[in-house]
Short mmCIF file of N, CA and C in Angstrom, two decimals:
data_model
loop_
_atom_site.label_atom_id
_atom_site.label_comp_id
_atom_site.label_asym_id
_atom_site.label_seq_id
_atom_site.Cartn_x
_atom_site.Cartn_y
_atom_site.Cartn_z
N UNK X 18 -155.01 9.55 16.55
CA UNK X 18 -154.16 9.40 15.27
C UNK X 18 -153.93 8.11 14.71
N UNK X 19 -153.72 7.90 13.64
CA UNK X 19 -153.28 6.23 13.24
C UNK X 19 -151.70 6.33 13.04
N UNK X 20 -151.01 5.44 13.95
CA UNK X 20 -149.27 5.49 13.60
C UNK X 20 -149.08 5.63 12.50
N UNK X 21 -149.77 5.15 10.89
CA UNK X 21 -149.17 5.61 10.24
C UNK X 21 -149.13 6.91 9.40
N UNK X 22 -149.57 7.74 10.12
CA UNK X 22 -149.47 8.99 9.76
C UNK X 22 -148.18 9.80 10.73
N UNK X 23 -147.70 9.15 11.70
CA UNK X 23 -146.90 9.79 12.68
C UNK X 23 -145.45 9.08 12.46
N UNK X 24 -144.59 10.10 12.11
CA UNK X 24 -143.15 9.69 12.29
C UNK X 24 -142.67 9.14 13.75
N UNK X 25 -142.04 8.04 13.93
CA UNK X 25 -142.04 8.30 15.11
C UNK X 25 -140.17 8.26 14.91
N UNK X 26 -139.63 9.09 15.57
CA UNK X 26 -138.11 9.90 15.56
C UNK X 26 -137.28 8.55 15.98
N UNK X 27 -137.92 7.94 17.06
CA UNK X 27 -137.25 6.74 18.03
C UNK X 27 -137.04 5.53 17.07
N UNK X 28 -137.43 4.99 16.16
CA UNK X 28 -137.36 4.28 15.36
C UNK X 28 -136.12 4.75 14.52
N UNK X 29 -135.08 3.80 14.71
CA UNK X 29 -134.07 3.71 13.57
C UNK X 29 -134.11 2.84 12.27
N UNK X 30 -133.24 3.15 10.83
CA UNK X 30 -133.99 2.45 9.85
C UNK X 30 -133.16 1.02 10.45
N UNK X 31 -133.90 0.35 9.15
CA UNK X 31 -133.08 -1.40 9.65
C UNK X 31 -132.69 -1.61 8.21
N UNK X 32 -131.27 -0.50 8.08
CA UNK X 32 -130.40 -0.83 7.00
C UNK X 32 -129.05 -1.42 7.58
N UNK X 33 -128.29 -1.95 6.44
CA UNK X 33 -126.99 -2.46 6.53
C UNK X 33 -126.13 -0.88 7.38
N UNK X 34 -126.53 0.16 6.63
CA UNK X 34 -125.55 1.37 6.80
C UNK X 34 -125.70 1.72 8.17
N UNK X 35 -126.90 1.66 8.56
CA UNK X 35 -127.07 2.04 10.20
C UNK X 35 -126.96 0.81 11.50
N UNK X 36 -126.35 -0.28 10.50
CA UNK X 36 -126.01 -1.42 11.43
C UNK X 36 -124.92 -1.01 12.60
N UNK X 37 -123.61 -0.32 11.76
CA UNK X 37 -122.43 -0.20 12.32
C UNK X 37 -121.81 0.82 11.65
N UNK X 38 -122.07 2.21 12.04
CA UNK X 38 -121.58 3.40 11.40
C UNK X 38 -119.94 3.42 11.66
N UNK X 39 -119.72 2.77 13.00
CA UNK X 39 -118.09 3.04 13.02
C UNK X 39 -117.14 2.08 12.00
N UNK X 40 -117.72 1.14 11.54
CA UNK X 40 -116.76 -0.05 10.80
C UNK X 40 -117.57 0.74 9.00
N UNK X 41 -116.14 1.24 9.27
CA UNK X 41 -116.16 1.66 7.52
C UNK X 41 -116.62 0.13 6.51
N UNK X 42 -117.18 0.49 5.30
CA UNK X 42 -117.57 -0.42 4.52
C UNK X 42 -116.43 -1.17 3.64
N UNK X 43 -116.31 -2.16 3.10
CA UNK X 43 -115.43 -2.86 2.17
C UNK X 43 -114.98 -2.09 1.27
N UNK X 44 -113.69 -1.75 0.42
CA UNK X 44 -113.80 -1.63 -1.09
C UNK X 44 -114.65 -2.19 -1.95
N UNK X 45 -115.47 -1.94 -2.88
CA UNK X 45 -116.16 -3.02 -3.68
C UNK X 45 -114.89 -3.95 -4.65
N UNK X 46 -115.52 -5.10 -4.41
CA UNK X 46 -115.05 -6.25 -4.93
C UNK X 46 -113.85 -6.71 -4.44
N UNK X 47 -113.51 -6.02 -2.74
CA UNK X 47 -112.71 -6.83 -2.24
C UNK X 47 -113.59 -8.04 -0.82
N UNK X 48 -112.14 -8.86 -0.17
CA UNK X 48 -112.62 -9.42 0.55
C UNK X 48 -112.29 -9.32 2.05
N UNK X 49 -113.31 -9.68 2.77
CA UNK X 49 -113.39 -9.35 4.17
C UNK X 49 -112.16 -10.01 5.09
N UNK X 50 -110.93 -9.96 4.48
CA UNK X 50 -109.76 -9.99 5.42
C UNK X 50 -109.97 -9.70 7.03
N UNK X 51 -109.56 -10.74 7.92
CA UNK X 51 -109.30 -10.78 9.30
C UNK X 51 -108.38 -11.51 9.61
N UNK X 52 -108.14 -11.11 10.99
CA UNK X 52 -106.79 -12.08 11.61
C UNK X 52 -107.58 -13.09 12.39
N UNK X 53 -107.15 -14.24 12.60
CA UNK X 53 -107.57 -15.37 13.60
C UNK X 53 -108.31 -14.86 15.36
N UNK X 54 -107.42 -13.58 15.67
CA UNK X 54 -107.88 -13.31 17.19
C UNK X 54 -109.34 -12.26 16.50
N UNK X 55 -109.34 -11.40 15.97
CA UNK X 55 -110.55 -10.66 15.24
C UNK X 55 -111.55 -11.41 14.78
N UNK X 56 -111.13 -13.03 14.35
CA UNK X 56 -112.90 -13.61 14.04
C UNK X 56 -113.68 -14.29 14.87
N UNK X 57 -112.19 -14.53 16.05
CA UNK X 57 -112.54 -15.09 17.42
C UNK X 57 -113.45 -14.03 18.21
N UNK X 58 -112.83 -12.91 18.03
CA UNK X 58 -114.12 -11.71 19.11
C UNK X 58 -115.13 -11.73 18.48
N UNK X 59 -115.62 -11.45 17.43
CA UNK X 59 -116.61 -11.32 16.42
C UNK X 59 -117.40 -12.62 16.96
N UNK X 60 -117.07 -13.31 16.55
CA UNK X 60 -117.84 -14.88 16.89
C UNK X 60 -118.28 -14.57 18.77
N UNK X 61 -117.11 -14.53 19.54
CA UNK X 61 -118.07 -14.06 20.73
C UNK X 61 -118.62 -12.81 20.82
N UNK X 62 -118.74 -12.00 19.98
CA UNK X 62 -119.93 -10.96 20.46
C UNK X 62 -121.00 -11.28 19.91
N UNK X 63 -120.91 -12.05 19.16
CA UNK X 63 -122.10 -12.49 18.78
C UNK X 63 -123.06 -13.85 19.85
N UNK X 64 -121.88 -14.49 20.18
CA UNK X 64 -122.33 -15.23 20.84
C UNK X 64 -123.11 -14.85 22.15
N UNK X 65 -122.59 -13.85 23.00
CA UNK X 65 -122.89 -13.08 24.09
C UNK X 65 -124.37 -12.25 23.80
N UNK X 66 -124.28 -11.60 22.51
CA UNK X 66 -125.58 -11.13 22.29
C UNK X 66 -126.44 -12.39 21.78
N UNK X 67 -126.29 -13.66 21.48
CA UNK X 67 -127.59 -14.35 21.17
C UNK X 67 -127.66 -15.09 22.55
N UNK X 68 -126.83 -15.42 23.57
CA UNK X 68 -127.19 -16.31 24.09
C UNK X 68 -126.90 -15.93 25.74
N UNK X 69 -126.96 -14.53 26.24
CA UNK X 69 -126.82 -13.92 27.03
C UNK X 69 -127.60 -12.53 27.30
N UNK X 70 -127.18 -11.59 25.87
CA UNK X 70 -128.18 -10.09 26.22
C UNK X 70 -129.43 -10.51 26.08
N UNK X 71 -129.54 -10.82 24.30
CA UNK X 71 -130.88 -11.12 23.78
C UNK X 71 -131.74 -11.79 25.20
N UNK X 72 -131.49 -12.76 25.41
CA UNK X 72 -132.70 -13.57 26.37
C UNK X 72 -132.97 -12.88 28.05
N UNK X 73 -132.09 -11.68 28.22
CA UNK X 73 -132.60 -11.14 29.12
C UNK X 73 -133.31 -9.84 29.13
N UNK X 74 -132.96 -9.05 27.92
CA UNK X 74 -133.83 -8.57 27.15
C UNK X 74 -135.51 -8.76 26.75
N UNK X 75 -135.39 -9.91 26.33
CA UNK X 75 -136.44 -10.89 26.17
C UNK X 75 -137.03 -10.85 27.48
N UNK X 76 -136.72 -11.09 28.43
CA UNK X 76 -137.33 -11.37 29.56
C UNK X 76 -137.88 -10.29 29.91
N UNK X 77 -137.24 -9.38 30.42
CA UNK X 77 -137.66 -7.91 30.91
C UNK X 77 -138.99 -6.73 30.02
N UNK X 78 -138.50 -7.76 28.25
CA UNK X 78 -140.14 -6.89 27.63
C UNK X 78 -141.20 -7.89 27.95
N UNK X 79 -141.01 -9.06 28.10
CA UNK X 79 -142.04 -9.95 28.45
C UNK X 79 -142.46 -9.79 29.58
N UNK X 80 -141.99 -9.28 30.61
CA UNK X 80 -142.61 -9.25 32.26
C UNK X 80 -143.01 -7.66 31.97
N UNK X 81 -142.49 -6.51 30.98
CA UNK X 81 -143.27 -5.34 30.77
C UNK X 81 -144.73 -5.23 30.36
N UNK X 82 -144.50 -6.48 29.01
CA UNK X 82 -145.91 -6.27 28.61
C UNK X 82 -146.76 -6.64 29.33
N UNK X 83 -146.47 -7.13 30.29
CA UNK X 83 -147.25 -8.37 31.28
C UNK X 83 -148.09 -7.43 32.21
N UNK X 84 -147.38 -6.27 32.18
CA UNK X 84 -147.98 -5.27 33.33
C UNK X 84 -149.07 -4.33 32.62
N UNK X 85 -149.56 -4.65 31.48
CA UNK X 85 -150.54 -3.79 30.94
C UNK X 85 -150.39 -2.69 29.61
N UNK X 86 -150.67 -1.76 29.98
CA UNK X 86 -150.81 -0.30 28.76
C UNK X 86 -149.22 -0.65 28.36
N UNK X 87 -148.60 -0.61 27.38
CA UNK X 87 -147.34 -0.38 26.32
C UNK X 87 -147.13 1.08 26.33
N UNK X 88 -148.01 1.88 25.81
CA UNK X 88 -147.92 3.16 25.25
C UNK X 88 -147.07 4.16 26.15
N UNK X 89 -147.46 3.29 27.60
CA UNK X 89 -146.17 4.75 28.19
C UNK X 89 -144.95 3.90 29.22
N UNK X 90 -144.90 2.30 29.39
CA UNK X 90 -144.21 1.42 29.88
C UNK X 90 -142.54 2.15 29.17
N UNK X 91 -142.37 2.35 30.30
CA UNK X 91 -140.79 2.78 29.49
C UNK X 91 -139.89 1.51 29.31
N UNK X 92 -140.17 0.35 30.41
CA UNK X 92 -139.26 -0.90 30.51
C UNK X 92 -139.77 -1.60 28.87
N UNK X 93 -140.90 -1.37 28.77
CA UNK X 93 -141.58 -2.00 27.07
C UNK X 93 -140.57 -1.53 26.02
N UNK X 94 -140.76 -0.06 26.11
CA UNK X 94 -140.36 0.57 24.58
C UNK X 94 -139.25 0.40 24.71
N UNK X 95 -138.06 0.73 26.03
CA UNK X 95 -137.02 0.29 25.50
C UNK X 95 -136.01 -0.66 25.28
N UNK X 96 -137.19 -1.66 25.84
CA UNK X 96 -136.43 -3.15 25.82
C UNK X 96 -137.05 -3.67 24.22
N UNK X 97 -137.89 -3.07 23.48
CA UNK X 97 -137.96 -3.36 22.53
C UNK X 97 -136.91 -2.51 21.08
N UNK X 98 -136.79 -1.33 21.78
CA UNK X 98 -135.52 -0.27 20.90
C UNK X 98 -134.35 -1.38 20.97
N UNK X 99 -134.08 -2.45 22.24
CA UNK X 99 -132.61 -2.55 22.60
C UNK X 99 -132.50 -3.95 21.48
N UNK X 100 -134.16 -4.28 21.76
CA UNK X 100 -133.94 -5.54 20.39
C UNK X 100 -133.86 -5.47 19.58
N UNK X 101 -134.88 -4.48 18.94
CA UNK X 101 -133.82 -4.27 17.58
C UNK X 101 -132.49 -4.26 17.12
N UNK X 102 -132.06 -3.41 18.21
CA UNK X 102 -130.45 -3.22 17.91
C UNK X 102 -129.62 -4.42 18.28
N UNK X 103 -129.93 -5.27 18.71
CA UNK X 103 -129.07 -6.40 19.43
C UNK X 103 -129.33 -7.26 17.88
N UNK X 104 -130.72 -7.33 17.54
CA UNK X 104 -131.23 -8.53 16.41
C UNK X 104 -130.07 -7.56 14.54
N UNK X 105 -130.12 -6.05 15.01
CA UNK X 105 -129.51 -5.31 13.39
C UNK X 105 -127.96 -5.45 13.75
N UNK X 106 -127.61 -5.75 15.32
CA UNK X 106 -126.04 -5.91 15.35
C UNK X 106 -125.13 -7.28 15.01
N UNK X 107 -126.34 -8.38 15.25
CA UNK X 107 -126.39 -9.88 15.11
C UNK X 107 -126.28 -10.38 13.80
N UNK X 108 -127.51 -9.97 12.77
CA UNK X 108 -127.21 -9.78 11.18
C UNK X 108 -126.29 -9.22 10.65
N UNK X 109 -125.42 -7.97 11.57
CA UNK X 109 -124.77 -7.42 10.52
C UNK X 109 -123.21 -8.37 11.07
N UNK X 110 -122.83 -8.80 11.53
CA UNK X 110 -122.09 -9.83 12.58
C UNK X 110 -122.31 -11.51 11.48
N UNK X 111 -123.35 -11.68 11.20
CA UNK X 111 -123.60 -12.99 10.44
C UNK X 111 -122.94 -12.56 8.88
N UNK X 112 -123.51 -11.94 8.39
CA UNK X 112 -123.15 -11.23 7.10
C UNK X 112 -121.10 -11.15 7.22
N UNK X 113 -120.61 -10.28 8.40
CA UNK X 113 -118.99 -10.07 8.16
C UNK X 113 -118.41 -11.51 8.67
N UNK X 114 -119.11 -11.98 9.48
CA UNK X 114 -118.60 -13.65 9.55
C UNK X 114 -118.34 -14.53 8.31
N UNK X 115 -119.16 -14.49 8.12
CA UNK X 115 -120.03 -15.47 6.34
C UNK X 115 -118.63 -15.13 5.63
N UNK X 116 -118.46 -13.32 5.37
CA UNK X 116 -117.71 -12.48 4.37
C UNK X 116 -116.10 -12.95 4.78
N UNK X 117 -116.12 -13.23 5.98
CA UNK X 117 -114.00 -13.48 6.32
C UNK X 117 -113.69 -14.12 5.74
N UNK X 118 -112.49 -13.62 5.48
CA UNK X 118 -111.70 -14.44 4.93
C UNK X 118 -110.52 -14.69 6.16
N UNK X 119 -110.08 -15.81 6.63
CA UNK X 119 -109.11 -15.67 7.79
C UNK X 119 -107.77 -15.45 7.14
N UNK X 120 -106.94 -14.43 7.47
CA UNK X 120 -105.43 -14.70 7.53
C UNK X 120 -104.63 -15.08 8.15
N UNK X 121 -104.02 -15.92 8.24
CA UNK X 121 -103.00 -16.55 8.78
C UNK X 121 -101.50 -15.89 8.92
N UNK X 122 -101.21 -14.76 9.54
CA UNK X 122 -99.70 -14.22 9.12
C UNK X 122 -98.79 -14.41 10.14
N UNK X 123 -99.27 -14.64 11.75
CA UNK X 123 -98.23 -15.11 12.54
C UNK X 123 -96.89 -16.15 12.28
N UNK X 124 -96.23 -15.87 12.71
CA UNK X 124 -94.72 -16.67 12.64
C UNK X 124 -93.84 -16.40 10.64
N UNK X 125 -94.59 -15.49 10.27
CA UNK X 125 -94.08 -15.38 8.94
C UNK X 125 -92.67 -14.81 8.74
N UNK X 126 -92.07 -15.52 8.27
CA UNK X 126 -90.71 -14.91 8.29
C UNK X 126 -89.73 -14.01 7.06
N UNK X 127 -90.43 -12.88 6.96
CA UNK X 127 -90.01 -11.89 6.19
C UNK X 127 -89.97 -10.29 6.41
N UNK X 128 -89.15 -9.83 5.87
CA UNK X 128 -89.08 -8.24 6.34
C UNK X 128 -90.20 -7.40 5.51
N UNK X 129 -90.84 -7.97 4.50
CA UNK X 129 -91.88 -7.13 4.07
C UNK X 129 -92.88 -7.27 4.53
N UNK X 130 -93.57 -6.14 4.61
CA UNK X 130 -95.07 -5.84 4.91
C UNK X 130 -96.04 -6.38 4.11
N UNK X 131 -96.70 -7.34 5.14
CA UNK X 131 -98.39 -7.95 4.71
C UNK X 131 -99.37 -7.68 5.21
N UNK X 132 -100.38 -8.27 4.84
CA UNK X 132 -101.66 -8.32 6.01
C UNK X 132 -100.95 -8.76 7.34
N UNK X 133 -101.56 -8.47 8.64
CA UNK X 133 -101.06 -9.31 10.24
C UNK X 133 -99.57 -8.23 10.47
N UNK X 134 -98.60 -7.61 9.62
CA UNK X 134 -97.38 -7.24 10.01
C UNK X 134 -97.78 -6.40 10.93
N UNK X 135 -96.49 -5.96 12.18
CA UNK X 135 -96.60 -5.19 13.07
C UNK X 135 -95.15 -4.17 12.63
N UNK X 136 -95.65 -3.36 12.47
CA UNK X 136 -94.22 -2.22 11.72
C UNK X 136 -94.45 -1.11 12.46
N UNK X 137 -92.71 -1.22 12.91
CA UNK X 137 -92.23 -0.16 13.92
C UNK X 137 -92.01 1.38 12.49
N UNK X 138 -92.43 2.30 12.76
CA UNK X 138 -91.86 3.10 11.64
C UNK X 138 -91.80 4.76 12.59
N UNK X 139 -90.83 5.35 12.02
CA UNK X 139 -90.74 6.72 12.04
C UNK X 139 -90.62 8.06 11.42
N UNK X 140 -91.65 8.76 11.68
CA UNK X 140 -92.45 9.97 10.76
C UNK X 140 -91.77 11.20 11.36
N UNK X 141 -92.70 12.24 11.00
CA UNK X 141 -92.53 13.63 11.21
C UNK X 141 -92.98 13.65 12.95
N UNK X 142 -94.24 12.82 13.28
CA UNK X 142 -94.28 12.66 14.13
C UNK X 142 -93.82 12.08 15.83
N UNK X 143 -92.93 11.14 15.18
CA UNK X 143 -92.03 10.50 16.03
C UNK X 143 -92.05 9.35 15.66
N UNK X 144 -91.56 8.14 16.71
CA UNK X 144 -91.84 6.65 16.19
C UNK X 144 -93.15 6.24 16.94
N UNK X 145 -93.68 5.59 16.08
CA UNK X 145 -94.82 4.31 16.22
C UNK X 145 -95.08 3.48 16.21
N UNK X 146 -95.55 2.16 16.10
CA UNK X 146 -96.13 1.16 16.03
C UNK X 146 -97.35 1.35 15.72
N UNK X 147 -97.70 0.26 14.39
CA UNK X 147 -99.30 0.14 13.85
C UNK X 147 -99.08 -1.61 13.94
N UNK X 148 -100.41 -2.14 13.62
CA UNK X 148 -100.61 -3.04 12.92
C UNK X 148 -101.66 -2.94 11.86
N UNK X 149 -101.24 -4.49 11.13
CA UNK X 149 -102.24 -4.04 10.00
C UNK X 149 -103.35 -5.39 10.02
N UNK X 150 -104.76 -4.94 10.39
CA UNK X 150 -105.73 -6.07 10.42
C UNK X 150 -106.95 -5.55 9.51
N UNK X 151 -107.75 -6.52 9.69
CA UNK X 151 -109.07 -6.19 8.97
C UNK X 151 -109.93 -5.11 9.53
N UNK X 152 -110.77 -4.49 8.85
CA UNK X 152 -111.44 -3.51 8.86
C UNK X 152 -112.47 -3.27 10.47
N UNK X 153 -112.72 -4.52 10.18
CA UNK X 153 -113.55 -4.86 11.63
C UNK X 153 -112.75 -5.24 12.88
N UNK X 154 -111.39 -4.86 12.88
CA UNK X 154 -110.97 -5.08 14.26
C UNK X 154 -109.89 -3.76 14.52
N UNK X 155 -110.31 -2.81 13.53
CA UNK X 155 -109.58 -1.13 13.89
C UNK X 155 -109.75 -0.77 15.02
N UNK X 156 -108.60 -0.37 16.19
CA UNK X 156 -108.55 0.24 16.97
C UNK X 156 -107.06 1.11 17.00
N UNK X 157 -107.70 2.81 16.68
CA UNK X 157 -106.03 3.40 16.62
C UNK X 157 -105.43 3.44 17.70
N UNK X 158 -106.32 3.72 19.16
CA UNK X 158 -105.39 3.92 20.01
C UNK X 158 -104.57 2.73 20.45
N UNK X 159 -104.91 1.74 20.14
CA UNK X 159 -103.91 0.44 20.34
C UNK X 159 -102.70 0.10 19.30
N UNK X 160 -103.08 0.87 17.90
CA UNK X 160 -102.36 0.81 16.70
C UNK X 160 -102.64 0.00 15.62
N UNK X 161 -103.74 -0.65 15.64
CA UNK X 161 -104.24 -1.46 14.89
C UNK X 161 -104.97 -0.48 13.97
N UNK X 162 -104.64 -0.85 12.54
CA UNK X 162 -105.28 0.01 11.31
C UNK X 162 -105.23 -1.24 10.19
N UNK X 163 -106.50 -0.73 9.55
CA UNK X 163 -107.00 -1.33 8.65
C UNK X 163 -105.93 -1.66 7.44
N UNK X 164 -106.05 -2.42 6.75
CA UNK X 164 -105.43 -2.86 5.62
C UNK X 164 -105.82 -1.99 4.43
N UNK X 165 -107.04 -1.18 4.64
CA UNK X 165 -107.24 -0.19 3.53
C UNK X 165 -106.70 1.14 3.78
N UNK X 166 -106.31 1.20 5.02
CA UNK X 166 -106.04 2.70 5.84
C UNK X 166 -105.02 3.46 4.55
N UNK X 167 -104.99 4.52 4.31
CA UNK X 167 -103.69 5.17 3.95
C UNK X 167 -102.36 4.86 4.44
N UNK X 168 -102.39 4.68 5.72
CA UNK X 168 -100.49 4.51 6.32
C UNK X 168 -100.75 2.71 5.68
N UNK X 169 -101.74 2.30 6.01
CA UNK X 169 -101.06 0.35 5.51
C UNK X 169 -100.74 0.45 4.40
N UNK X 170 -101.99 0.95 3.58
CA UNK X 170 -101.59 1.15 1.97
C UNK X 170 -100.01 1.93 1.61
N UNK X 171 -99.66 2.34 2.01
CA UNK X 171 -98.08 2.83 2.07
C UNK X 171 -97.52 1.80 2.48
N UNK X 172 -97.56 1.02 3.32
CA UNK X 172 -96.56 0.49 4.12
C UNK X 172 -96.50 -1.18 3.27
N UNK X 173 -97.56 -1.34 3.12
CA UNK X 173 -97.86 -2.81 2.04
C UNK X 173 -96.63 -3.17 0.88
N UNK X 174 -95.83 -3.91 1.43
CA UNK X 174 -94.94 -4.40 0.08
C UNK X 174 -93.63 -3.68 0.13
N UNK X 175 -93.61 -3.22 1.23
CA UNK X 175 -92.18 -2.09 1.53
C UNK X 175 -91.21 -2.96 2.49
N UNK X 176 -90.49 -2.71 2.56
CA UNK X 176 -89.09 -3.95 3.36
C UNK X 176 -89.13 -2.66 5.08
N UNK X 177 -87.91 -3.44 5.96
CA UNK X 177 -87.50 -2.84 6.81
C UNK X 177 -86.50 -2.29 6.34
N UNK X 178 -85.74 -0.75 6.53
CA UNK X 178 -85.07 -0.15 6.15
C UNK X 178 -85.55 0.76 4.69
N UNK X 179 -86.87 0.69 4.19
CA UNK X 179 -87.06 1.67 3.30
C UNK X 179 -88.13 3.00 4.01
N UNK X 180 -88.07 3.62 2.72
CA UNK X 180 -88.69 4.93 3.22
C UNK X 180 -89.92 4.87 2.35
N UNK X 181 -91.12 5.25 3.43
CA UNK X 181 -92.10 5.62 2.19
C UNK X 181 -93.15 6.86 2.54
N UNK X 182 -94.13 6.93 1.12
CA UNK X 182 -94.36 8.39 1.22
C UNK X 182 -96.39 8.35 1.72
N UNK X 183 -96.37 9.13 2.80
CA UNK X 183 -97.85 8.99 3.44
C UNK X 183 -98.48 9.94 3.11
N UNK X 184 -99.56 9.80 2.66
CA UNK X 184 -100.69 10.86 1.91
C UNK X 184 -101.56 11.46 2.77
N UNK X 185 -101.50 12.44 3.74
CA UNK X 185 -102.45 12.48 4.87
C UNK X 185 -103.58 13.95 4.14
N UNK X 186 -104.20 14.09 4.93
CA UNK X 186 -105.38 15.66 4.60
C UNK X 186 -103.92 17.07 5.28
N UNK X 187 -103.31 16.68 6.19
CA UNK X 187 -102.34 17.65 6.02
C UNK X 187 -100.98 17.98 5.47
N UNK X 188 -100.62 16.94 4.38
CA UNK X 188 -100.15 16.96 3.08
C UNK X 188 -98.96 15.52 3.35
N UNK X 189 -98.07 15.57 2.29
CA UNK X 189 -96.95 14.44 2.81
C UNK X 189 -96.20 14.36 3.98
N UNK X 190 -96.16 12.88 4.35
CA UNK X 190 -95.14 12.31 4.92
C UNK X 190 -94.31 11.22 4.65
N UNK X 191 -93.14 11.33 5.39
CA UNK X 191 -92.29 10.21 5.06
C UNK X 191 -91.83 9.65 6.28
N UNK X 192 -92.24 8.20 5.98
CA UNK X 192 -92.18 7.19 7.13
C UNK X 192 -90.87 6.36 6.86
N UNK X 193 -90.27 6.25 7.85
CA UNK X 193 -89.20 4.96 7.61
C UNK X 193 -89.32 3.86 8.53
N UNK X 194 -89.09 2.87 7.83
CA UNK X 194 -89.72 1.46 8.57
C UNK X 194 -88.21 1.01 9.20
N UNK X 195 -88.61 1.08 10.57
CA UNK X 195 -87.58 0.43 11.24
C UNK X 195 -87.43 -0.68 11.33
N UNK X 196 -88.65 -1.35 11.86
CA UNK X 196 -88.59 -3.04 11.96
C UNK X 196 -90.38 -3.39 11.48
N UNK X 197 -90.09 -4.80 10.81
CA UNK X 197 -91.45 -5.44 10.44
C UNK X 197 -91.41 -6.93 11.50
N UNK X 198 -92.54 -7.08 12.15
CA UNK X 198 -92.61 -8.51 12.57
C UNK X 198 -93.91 -8.99 12.24
N UNK X 199 -94.03 -9.90 12.52
CA UNK X 199 -95.23 -10.80 12.59
C UNK X 199 -95.91 -11.69 13.96
N UNK X 200 -96.39 -11.02 14.68
CA UNK X 200 -96.85 -11.57 15.84
C UNK X 200 -97.67 -12.90 15.76
#
């Protein structure tokens, strides 16, 4: 049977949406703001993929292809799939890095909340600290929230000592801003 008439479930679509489902898209018309550390992290990941990971996989695929029958060769099939994943991620990183606008906010001398601020707040759930970063840098476990997230939108332009309302699916929550600094 011709491969043209067989749907291969192992094939993944080569679309930007499939490139990285964990990273939310940017709001239409907005810039891709990012911290210098986040930009460096994305560059390092791209370099790792291009200079280390991809050459290793290419070597494995070439070795597996030299063995002969490729239809049942797991090293070859997995290697080709991994190459597609690496190439997709590299294309995604290149686009994100090209669109990135680095925001230098360290050492800012203000008590008002802007991009890059580390904010200590007290709410119904207790005290917590969040840092407002770009969409490519989000890590909720470490308190890094995107500038487009509901909590960041509630905090932006407020000052230390202010109280803001955070709208969540569970209902509204009052947050008191205890401290604002720029690491």
